[in-house]
C-alpha cells in the first residue's frame, strides 16, 4: 500500500489513499498491521505546553538557572523540572504531568516569563489530557524516534560560579560527580571532568615579561663609555592587552537591589554612631559556645545583638514600624522580624529571623545557622527574604569599623555593626584595662524618627550588650 497522507488524531486514524496497488490480501493485511504497530507509540499521545505559573510576590519574569531534565526524559508528577531565580528568591519548578519531555523553551540564564510555555510534555491521552488550549500539534514520529533515556530530575548542589564554569564548557552538572560536602560540585570537579573528556591541560595564566633595569655605576671608565655607544639600548616592549568589555544584564538579587536602593535613597536618612564595650559578652559567649556546640548549633555574637535589639524595640516600637507611600499613616509591626544582611556569591541578600520577641538566644542562633546554610547554597525561599521589620548588618566580618547603612524599605531603621577590636579603656577607678570594643552605626527615617529616640534606643541596646545579665530581667 502506498499512502499519500497519514493523519493521527487521538486514537482515530484517517488514511487518504492516492494510489493503492493490491498484490495479495495477506500482504495487505500484514502491511496494515505493521503500520498500526509502528505508530501506536505516539498515536494516543498529546503534547501539552507546561506553562510557568505565577509564583507570587508580583513576579513576572525569572532567570532559568538549571535544568534537571532534558528532551527525551520521562517525568512524573512533582518531579523537579528546573530551578529559576527571581529578584526575590530561588524557586524549584515541579511537573504537573506524567509524560516525556519533548521541548525546552529556554536555555540556561535566559529570561522566562510567567504564563508562557516552559516545556512541552507528551502525555498519555488515555490517562486524561490537559485543557484544550494547552495542546499543540506535532508531526508523527516513528517507533525508533520514540526511544528515550529514563533520567529523573534531581538536585545538584553547586555555586553560581561553578554553574557558570560548567555552562561555558558545555558540561552538564548531572554528569559530574561532586566531591564536596553533601556531594556538592566544586570547581576542581569541573576541571577534572573537563580534563578527562578532552585530555587537555589548562595553560597557566600569562605573565608580563619583566626586563630588569641595567645596574647603575658611579664611575664608568672612558673605554667602556666608547663601547657603550656601539651597544644598542634595551627597549621595553609595549604592553599588548587583548581584553574586551563585556555587558551583562542585571538579573536576580542584583536586580532586586537596584529597585530597593533606588526607593531607599528617597528616604531622608538620619545617622547616629556609638561604641560598645563587649568585654563581658565576649566572656559569656566563650562559656556558652561548648553548650551550643553539643546541641549542634554554632553560637556567634549576632544572636545576642538580635535579641538585644528586640528588647529595645519593645520600648521604642516606632523603630519597628513602616510608613505608607503617602506619608499619612504609620503601621506599628507586632512581630519583630529582624533581618541580617548576608554577603553571598549571588549578591547582597537580607533574610530575616521571624518573631524574635518570642525566641530565645539559642533559638535565634539555630535559625541563623539555617538561613546561612541556605544563603550559601542560593536556596533561600521567598518567605525567608520577605516580611522584615528591622535590620542589622554586620560589616565587621569584612573588617570595617564605621559605615553608613541604607534603610531597607518599608522599614524605618537599620544598624551596621563594626569589627570587635581590643583597645585600652579606663574603668571607674581610672585604671587602664583591655577592652573588647565594637562600633555601631545607625540610620533612621528622619520623617518619623528623631535623633533623641534613636539615641535612647541605642543606649538601651548598648546597656543590654555591655551587661548581658541585665537581659534576664526582660527575657520572656
Short mmCIF file of N, CA and C in Angstrom, two decimals, residues 159-313:
data_model
loop_
_atom_site.label_atom_id
_atom_site.label_comp_id
_atom_site.label_asym_id
_atom_site.label_seq_id
_atom_site.Cartn_x
_atom_site.Cartn_y
_atom_site.Cartn_z
N UNK A 159 27.79 26.15 43.42
CA UNK A 159 27.72 27.60 43.49
C UNK A 159 27.50 28.19 42.10
N UNK A 160 26.99 29.42 42.01
CA UNK A 160 26.80 30.03 40.69
C UNK A 160 28.09 30.10 39.89
N UNK A 161 29.23 30.30 40.55
CA UNK A 161 30.49 30.35 39.81
C UNK A 161 30.79 29.01 39.15
N UNK A 162 30.50 27.92 39.86
CA UNK A 162 30.72 26.60 39.29
C UNK A 162 29.73 26.33 38.17
N UNK A 163 28.47 26.76 38.34
CA UNK A 163 27.49 26.59 37.28
C UNK A 163 27.89 27.37 36.02
N UNK A 164 28.41 28.56 36.23
CA UNK A 164 28.87 29.35 35.09
C UNK A 164 30.02 28.66 34.36
N UNK A 165 30.97 28.11 35.11
CA UNK A 165 32.10 27.40 34.51
C UNK A 165 31.62 26.19 33.72
N UNK A 166 30.64 25.46 34.27
CA UNK A 166 30.12 24.30 33.56
C UNK A 166 29.38 24.72 32.29
N UNK A 167 28.64 25.81 32.35
CA UNK A 167 27.90 26.28 31.18
C UNK A 167 28.84 26.72 30.07
N UNK A 168 29.92 27.43 30.45
CA UNK A 168 30.86 27.91 29.44
C UNK A 168 31.57 26.77 28.73
N UNK A 169 31.68 25.61 29.38
CA UNK A 169 32.36 24.46 28.78
C UNK A 169 31.38 23.38 28.32
N UNK A 170 30.06 23.74 28.28
CA UNK A 170 29.03 22.83 27.81
C UNK A 170 29.04 21.51 28.59
N UNK A 171 29.17 21.62 29.90
CA UNK A 171 29.18 20.44 30.76
C UNK A 171 27.87 20.40 31.55
N UNK A 172 27.23 19.23 31.56
CA UNK A 172 26.00 19.06 32.33
C UNK A 172 26.37 18.66 33.75
N UNK A 173 25.83 19.41 34.72
CA UNK A 173 26.17 19.15 36.12
C UNK A 173 25.72 17.76 36.56
N UNK A 174 24.67 17.21 35.92
CA UNK A 174 24.20 15.89 36.31
C UNK A 174 25.20 14.80 35.98
N UNK A 175 26.17 15.08 35.09
CA UNK A 175 27.16 14.08 34.70
C UNK A 175 28.45 14.20 35.50
N UNK A 176 28.54 15.19 36.39
CA UNK A 176 29.76 15.42 37.16
C UNK A 176 29.55 14.90 38.57
N UNK A 177 30.52 14.16 39.08
CA UNK A 177 30.46 13.63 40.44
C UNK A 177 31.06 14.67 41.40
N UNK A 178 30.25 15.12 42.35
CA UNK A 178 30.71 16.13 43.30
C UNK A 178 31.51 15.51 44.44
N UNK A 179 32.57 16.16 44.82
CA UNK A 179 33.42 15.67 45.91
C UNK A 179 33.29 16.53 47.16
N UNK A 180 32.47 17.58 47.12
CA UNK A 180 32.29 18.45 48.27
C UNK A 180 31.30 17.87 49.27
N UNK A 181 30.99 18.67 50.28
CA UNK A 181 30.04 18.25 51.29
C UNK A 181 28.66 18.06 50.68
N UNK A 182 27.97 16.95 51.07
CA UNK A 182 26.65 16.61 50.52
C UNK A 182 26.70 16.49 49.01
N UNK A 183 27.83 15.95 48.48
CA UNK A 183 28.03 15.75 47.04
C UNK A 183 27.98 17.06 46.26
N UNK A 184 28.36 18.16 46.91
CA UNK A 184 28.41 19.45 46.23
C UNK A 184 29.50 19.43 45.16
N UNK A 185 29.19 19.96 43.99
CA UNK A 185 30.14 20.01 42.88
C UNK A 185 31.04 21.22 43.06
N UNK A 186 32.34 20.98 43.08
CA UNK A 186 33.33 22.04 43.25
C UNK A 186 33.95 22.41 41.91
N UNK A 187 34.70 23.50 41.92
CA UNK A 187 35.37 23.94 40.71
C UNK A 187 36.37 22.89 40.24
N UNK A 188 37.04 22.24 41.20
CA UNK A 188 38.01 21.21 40.81
C UNK A 188 37.33 20.03 40.13
N UNK A 189 36.09 19.71 40.51
CA UNK A 189 35.38 18.62 39.86
C UNK A 189 35.11 18.94 38.40
N UNK A 190 34.75 20.18 38.11
CA UNK A 190 34.51 20.58 36.72
C UNK A 190 35.80 20.50 35.91
N UNK A 191 36.90 21.00 36.49
CA UNK A 191 38.18 20.98 35.77
C UNK A 191 38.66 19.55 35.53
N UNK A 192 38.49 18.68 36.53
CA UNK A 192 38.89 17.28 36.36
C UNK A 192 38.04 16.59 35.31
N UNK A 193 36.74 16.88 35.30
CA UNK A 193 35.86 16.29 34.29
C UNK A 193 36.25 16.77 32.90
N UNK A 194 36.55 18.06 32.80
CA UNK A 194 36.95 18.61 31.51
C UNK A 194 38.25 18.01 31.03
N UNK A 195 39.20 17.78 31.95
CA UNK A 195 40.48 17.20 31.56
C UNK A 195 40.32 15.76 31.08
N UNK A 196 39.42 14.99 31.73
CA UNK A 196 39.18 13.62 31.31
C UNK A 196 38.53 13.54 29.93
N UNK A 197 37.65 14.50 29.64
CA UNK A 197 36.94 14.48 28.37
C UNK A 197 37.84 14.90 27.21
N UNK A 198 38.68 15.89 27.45
CA UNK A 198 39.49 16.44 26.35
C UNK A 198 40.94 16.01 26.41
N UNK A 199 41.39 15.59 27.59
CA UNK A 199 42.80 15.24 27.74
C UNK A 199 43.71 16.45 27.71
N UNK A 200 43.12 17.64 27.88
CA UNK A 200 43.90 18.88 27.79
C UNK A 200 44.33 19.32 29.18
N UNK A 201 45.42 20.04 29.21
CA UNK A 201 45.92 20.63 30.44
C UNK A 201 45.75 22.13 30.33
N UNK A 202 45.08 22.71 31.32
CA UNK A 202 44.83 24.15 31.27
C UNK A 202 46.14 24.90 31.36
N UNK A 203 46.39 25.84 30.45
CA UNK A 203 47.65 26.58 30.49
C UNK A 203 47.66 27.56 31.64
N UNK A 204 48.85 27.86 32.18
CA UNK A 204 48.93 28.87 33.25
C UNK A 204 48.62 30.24 32.70
N UNK A 205 48.19 31.13 33.61
CA UNK A 205 47.87 32.49 33.18
C UNK A 205 49.13 33.19 32.70
N UNK A 206 49.01 33.96 31.60
CA UNK A 206 50.20 34.62 31.05
C UNK A 206 50.73 35.68 32.01
N UNK A 207 52.04 35.77 32.08
CA UNK A 207 52.69 36.74 32.94
C UNK A 207 53.45 37.74 32.09
N UNK A 208 53.40 38.97 32.53
CA UNK A 208 54.09 40.01 31.78
C UNK A 208 55.60 39.79 31.84
N UNK A 209 56.24 40.00 30.71
CA UNK A 209 57.69 39.84 30.66
C UNK A 209 58.36 41.04 31.30
N UNK A 210 59.19 40.77 32.28
CA UNK A 210 59.84 41.84 33.03
C UNK A 210 61.30 41.92 32.59
N UNK A 211 61.70 43.11 32.14
CA UNK A 211 63.08 43.34 31.73
C UNK A 211 63.78 44.08 32.86
N UNK A 212 64.72 43.45 33.54
CA UNK A 212 65.36 44.11 34.68
C UNK A 212 66.18 45.30 34.22
N UNK A 213 66.20 46.39 34.99
CA UNK A 213 66.98 47.56 34.61
C UNK A 213 68.48 47.29 34.76
N UNK A 214 69.23 47.94 33.93
CA UNK A 214 70.68 47.76 33.98
C UNK A 214 71.22 48.41 35.25
N UNK A 215 72.20 47.75 35.91
CA UNK A 215 72.73 48.31 37.16
C UNK A 215 73.47 49.60 36.92
N UNK A 216 73.30 50.52 37.89
CA UNK A 216 73.95 51.82 37.77
C UNK A 216 75.38 51.76 38.33
N UNK A 217 76.23 52.50 37.76
CA UNK A 217 77.62 52.55 38.23
C UNK A 217 78.02 54.01 38.43
N UNK A 218 78.66 54.26 39.53
CA UNK A 218 79.02 55.65 39.84
C UNK A 218 80.15 56.14 38.94
N UNK A 219 81.15 55.30 38.73
CA UNK A 219 82.30 55.70 37.89
C UNK A 219 82.42 54.73 36.73
N UNK A 220 82.39 55.24 35.51
CA UNK A 220 82.48 54.41 34.32
C UNK A 220 83.75 54.80 33.56
N UNK A 221 84.65 53.85 33.28
CA UNK A 221 85.87 54.18 32.54
C UNK A 221 85.55 54.70 31.15
N UNK A 222 86.46 55.49 30.58
CA UNK A 222 86.26 56.08 29.25
C UNK A 222 86.16 55.02 28.18
N UNK A 223 86.96 53.92 28.32
CA UNK A 223 86.91 52.85 27.31
C UNK A 223 85.55 52.20 27.25
N UNK A 224 84.96 52.02 28.45
CA UNK A 224 83.62 51.41 28.47
C UNK A 224 82.57 52.35 27.90
N UNK A 225 82.77 53.67 28.08
CA UNK A 225 81.82 54.62 27.51
C UNK A 225 81.82 54.56 25.99
N UNK A 226 83.01 54.37 25.40
CA UNK A 226 83.06 54.28 23.93
C UNK A 226 82.35 53.03 23.44
N UNK A 227 82.51 51.91 24.18
CA UNK A 227 81.83 50.68 23.76
C UNK A 227 80.32 50.80 23.98
N UNK A 228 79.93 51.57 24.99
CA UNK A 228 78.51 51.70 25.28
C UNK A 228 77.76 52.36 24.15
N UNK A 229 78.43 53.27 23.42
CA UNK A 229 77.76 53.93 22.29
C UNK A 229 77.46 52.94 21.17
N UNK A 230 78.28 51.86 21.07
CA UNK A 230 78.08 50.90 20.00
C UNK A 230 77.06 49.83 20.37
N UNK A 231 76.75 49.67 21.69
CA UNK A 231 75.79 48.66 22.13
C UNK A 231 74.38 49.24 22.08
N UNK A 232 73.45 48.58 21.37
CA UNK A 232 72.08 49.11 21.29
C UNK A 232 71.40 49.08 22.65
N UNK A 233 70.63 50.11 22.92
CA UNK A 233 69.92 50.20 24.19
C UNK A 233 68.73 49.24 24.21
N UNK A 234 68.43 48.70 25.42
CA UNK A 234 67.27 47.84 25.57
C UNK A 234 65.99 48.67 25.55
N UNK A 235 65.08 48.26 24.71
CA UNK A 235 63.81 48.97 24.58
C UNK A 235 62.71 48.09 25.15
N UNK A 236 61.96 48.60 26.11
CA UNK A 236 60.88 47.82 26.70
C UNK A 236 59.78 47.60 25.67
N UNK A 237 59.26 46.40 25.67
CA UNK A 237 58.22 46.05 24.70
C UNK A 237 56.89 46.67 25.13
N UNK A 238 56.12 47.13 24.18
CA UNK A 238 54.81 47.70 24.53
C UNK A 238 53.87 46.62 25.05
N UNK A 239 53.06 46.98 26.01
CA UNK A 239 52.11 46.03 26.61
C UNK A 239 50.92 45.86 25.67
N UNK A 240 50.66 44.63 25.30
CA UNK A 240 49.55 44.31 24.41
C UNK A 240 48.43 43.69 25.25
N UNK A 241 47.27 44.31 25.24
CA UNK A 241 46.12 43.82 26.00
C UNK A 241 44.99 43.55 25.04
N UNK A 242 44.53 42.31 25.02
CA UNK A 242 43.51 41.91 24.05
C UNK A 242 42.13 41.74 24.68
N UNK A 243 41.95 42.16 25.93
CA UNK A 243 40.65 42.02 26.57
C UNK A 243 39.60 42.93 25.97
N UNK A 244 38.35 42.52 26.10
CA UNK A 244 37.22 43.28 25.56
C UNK A 244 36.21 43.55 26.67
N UNK A 245 35.54 44.67 26.56
CA UNK A 245 34.47 45.00 27.51
C UNK A 245 33.33 44.00 27.36
N UNK A 246 32.68 43.71 28.46
CA UNK A 246 31.57 42.76 28.44
C UNK A 246 30.36 43.38 29.12
N UNK A 247 29.24 43.30 28.47
CA UNK A 247 27.99 43.84 29.00
C UNK A 247 27.05 42.70 29.35
N UNK A 248 26.56 42.70 30.57
CA UNK A 248 25.64 41.66 31.03
C UNK A 248 24.39 42.31 31.62
N UNK A 249 23.25 41.68 31.42
CA UNK A 249 22.02 42.24 32.02
C UNK A 249 22.01 42.04 33.53
N UNK A 250 21.36 42.93 34.24
CA UNK A 250 21.21 42.83 35.69
C UNK A 250 20.05 41.90 35.99
N UNK A 251 20.33 40.81 36.69
CA UNK A 251 19.31 39.81 36.97
C UNK A 251 19.38 39.40 38.43
N UNK A 252 18.38 38.61 38.85
CA UNK A 252 18.39 38.00 40.17
C UNK A 252 18.39 39.01 41.31
N UNK A 253 19.22 38.73 42.33
CA UNK A 253 19.24 39.57 43.51
C UNK A 253 19.80 40.95 43.21
N UNK A 254 20.69 41.06 42.21
CA UNK A 254 21.20 42.38 41.84
C UNK A 254 20.07 43.27 41.32
N UNK A 255 19.16 42.66 40.57
CA UNK A 255 18.03 43.42 40.05
C UNK A 255 17.13 43.90 41.19
N UNK A 256 16.95 43.05 42.20
CA UNK A 256 16.15 43.45 43.36
C UNK A 256 16.84 44.57 44.12
N UNK A 257 18.17 44.52 44.22
CA UNK A 257 18.90 45.56 44.95
C UNK A 257 18.79 46.90 44.23
N UNK A 258 18.81 46.88 42.90
CA UNK A 258 18.66 48.13 42.14
C UNK A 258 17.32 48.79 42.46
N UNK A 259 16.25 47.98 42.44
CA UNK A 259 14.91 48.53 42.71
C UNK A 259 14.81 49.05 44.14
N UNK A 260 15.29 48.23 45.10
CA UNK A 260 15.13 48.58 46.50
C UNK A 260 15.93 49.82 46.87
N UNK A 261 17.19 49.88 46.44
CA UNK A 261 18.04 51.01 46.79
C UNK A 261 17.60 52.30 46.09
N UNK A 262 17.01 52.18 44.91
CA UNK A 262 16.50 53.37 44.23
C UNK A 262 15.39 54.01 45.04
N UNK A 263 14.55 53.17 45.66
CA UNK A 263 13.48 53.68 46.52
C UNK A 263 14.05 54.15 47.87
N UNK A 264 15.05 53.41 48.39
CA UNK A 264 15.59 53.71 49.71
C UNK A 264 16.25 55.08 49.77
N UNK A 265 16.93 55.47 48.71
CA UNK A 265 17.66 56.73 48.74
C UNK A 265 16.74 57.95 48.61
N UNK A 266 15.45 57.73 48.47
CA UNK A 266 14.50 58.83 48.53
C UNK A 266 14.12 59.15 49.98
N UNK A 267 14.55 58.30 50.91
CA UNK A 267 14.24 58.49 52.33
C UNK A 267 15.29 59.40 52.96
N UNK A 268 14.89 60.43 53.69
CA UNK A 268 15.88 61.26 54.42
C UNK A 268 16.47 60.49 55.59
N UNK A 269 17.75 60.12 55.47
CA UNK A 269 18.42 59.31 56.47
C UNK A 269 18.98 60.17 57.61
N UNK A 270 18.84 59.65 58.81
CA UNK A 270 19.47 60.26 59.99
C UNK A 270 20.48 59.28 60.55
N UNK A 271 21.73 59.70 60.77
CA UNK A 271 22.79 58.82 61.23
C UNK A 271 23.15 59.05 62.69
N UNK A 272 23.53 57.95 63.35
CA UNK A 272 23.94 58.02 64.76
C UNK A 272 24.94 56.90 65.01
N UNK A 273 26.07 57.21 65.63
CA UNK A 273 27.13 56.23 65.88
C UNK A 273 27.50 56.20 67.36
N UNK A 274 27.98 55.04 67.80
CA UNK A 274 28.41 54.88 69.18
C UNK A 274 29.35 53.68 69.24
N UNK A 275 30.01 53.49 70.39
CA UNK A 275 30.86 52.33 70.59
C UNK A 275 30.36 51.52 71.77
N UNK A 276 30.52 50.20 71.70
CA UNK A 276 30.01 49.29 72.71
C UNK A 276 31.18 48.51 73.29
N UNK A 277 31.20 48.38 74.60
CA UNK A 277 32.22 47.57 75.28
C UNK A 277 31.65 46.15 75.48
N UNK A 278 32.15 45.22 74.69
CA UNK A 278 31.63 43.86 74.70
C UNK A 278 32.48 42.90 75.54
N UNK A 279 33.25 43.43 76.48
CA UNK A 279 34.16 42.58 77.25
C UNK A 279 33.42 41.48 77.99
N UNK A 280 32.32 41.81 78.66
CA UNK A 280 31.56 40.80 79.39
C UNK A 280 30.85 39.84 78.45
N UNK A 281 30.35 40.35 77.31
CA UNK A 281 29.66 39.49 76.36
C UNK A 281 30.63 38.49 75.73
N UNK A 282 31.86 38.92 75.47
CA UNK A 282 32.86 38.01 74.91
C UNK A 282 33.12 36.85 75.87
N UNK A 283 33.21 37.15 77.15
CA UNK A 283 33.43 36.10 78.14
C UNK A 283 32.23 35.16 78.23
N UNK A 284 31.02 35.74 78.20
CA UNK A 284 29.81 34.92 78.29
C UNK A 284 29.69 33.99 77.08
N UNK A 285 29.99 34.50 75.90
CA UNK A 285 29.90 33.67 74.70
C UNK A 285 30.89 32.50 74.75
N UNK A 286 32.10 32.75 75.24
CA UNK A 286 33.09 31.67 75.35
C UNK A 286 32.59 30.57 76.28
N UNK A 287 31.81 30.94 77.30
CA UNK A 287 31.28 29.93 78.21
C UNK A 287 30.13 29.15 77.59
N UNK A 288 29.35 29.81 76.74
CA UNK A 288 28.16 29.16 76.17
C UNK A 288 28.44 28.43 74.86
N UNK A 289 29.55 28.72 74.19
CA UNK A 289 29.85 28.08 72.91
C UNK A 289 29.89 26.56 73.00
N UNK A 290 30.57 25.96 74.00
CA UNK A 290 30.57 24.49 74.06
C UNK A 290 29.18 23.90 74.26
N UNK A 291 28.32 24.56 75.04
CA UNK A 291 26.97 24.05 75.26
C UNK A 291 26.17 24.09 73.97
N UNK A 292 26.30 25.17 73.22
CA UNK A 292 25.58 25.27 71.94
C UNK A 292 26.13 24.25 70.94
N UNK A 293 27.43 24.01 70.97
CA UNK A 293 28.03 23.07 70.03
C UNK A 293 27.54 21.65 70.29
N UNK A 294 27.33 21.31 71.56
CA UNK A 294 26.77 20.00 71.89
C UNK A 294 25.39 19.83 71.28
N UNK A 295 24.64 20.93 71.22
CA UNK A 295 23.30 20.89 70.61
C UNK A 295 23.34 21.01 69.10
N UNK A 296 24.53 21.11 68.53
CA UNK A 296 24.66 21.18 67.08
C UNK A 296 24.45 22.56 66.49
N UNK A 297 24.67 23.61 67.29
CA UNK A 297 24.44 24.98 66.83
C UNK A 297 25.71 25.79 67.02
N UNK A 298 26.08 26.54 66.00
CA UNK A 298 27.22 27.45 66.09
C UNK A 298 26.75 28.78 66.67
N UNK A 299 27.33 29.16 67.80
CA UNK A 299 26.90 30.37 68.52
C UNK A 299 27.86 31.52 68.21
N UNK A 300 27.36 32.53 67.53
CA UNK A 300 28.15 33.73 67.25
C UNK A 300 27.63 34.87 68.11
N UNK A 301 28.15 36.07 67.88
CA UNK A 301 27.68 37.24 68.63
C UNK A 301 26.33 37.74 68.09
N UNK A 302 26.03 37.44 66.84
CA UNK A 302 24.84 38.01 66.19
C UNK A 302 23.54 37.68 66.93
N UNK A 303 23.32 36.44 67.43
CA UNK A 303 22.07 36.20 68.17
C UNK A 303 21.88 37.12 69.37
N UNK A 304 22.98 37.46 70.07
CA UNK A 304 22.87 38.40 71.19
C UNK A 304 22.50 39.80 70.70
N UNK A 305 23.11 40.22 69.58
CA UNK A 305 22.78 41.54 69.02
C UNK A 305 21.31 41.61 68.62
N UNK A 306 20.82 40.52 68.02
CA UNK A 306 19.42 40.49 67.55
C UNK A 306 18.46 40.51 68.74
N UNK A 307 18.74 39.70 69.76
CA UNK A 307 17.84 39.65 70.91
C UNK A 307 17.83 40.97 71.66
N UNK A 308 19.00 41.60 71.82
CA UNK A 308 19.05 42.91 72.49
C UNK A 308 18.26 43.96 71.70
N UNK A 309 18.34 43.88 70.36
CA UNK A 309 17.58 44.82 69.53
C UNK A 309 16.08 44.61 69.73
N UNK A 310 15.64 43.35 69.82
CA UNK A 310 14.22 43.07 70.02
C UNK A 310 13.74 43.61 71.36
N UNK A 311 14.55 43.46 72.40
CA UNK A 311 14.17 44.01 73.71
C UNK A 311 14.08 45.53 73.66
N UNK A 312 14.96 46.15 72.87
CA UNK A 312 14.88 47.60 72.72
C UNK A 312 13.67 48.04 71.92
N UNK A 313 13.27 47.24 70.93
CA UNK A 313 12.10 47.59 70.11
C UNK A 313 10.81 47.53 70.93
#
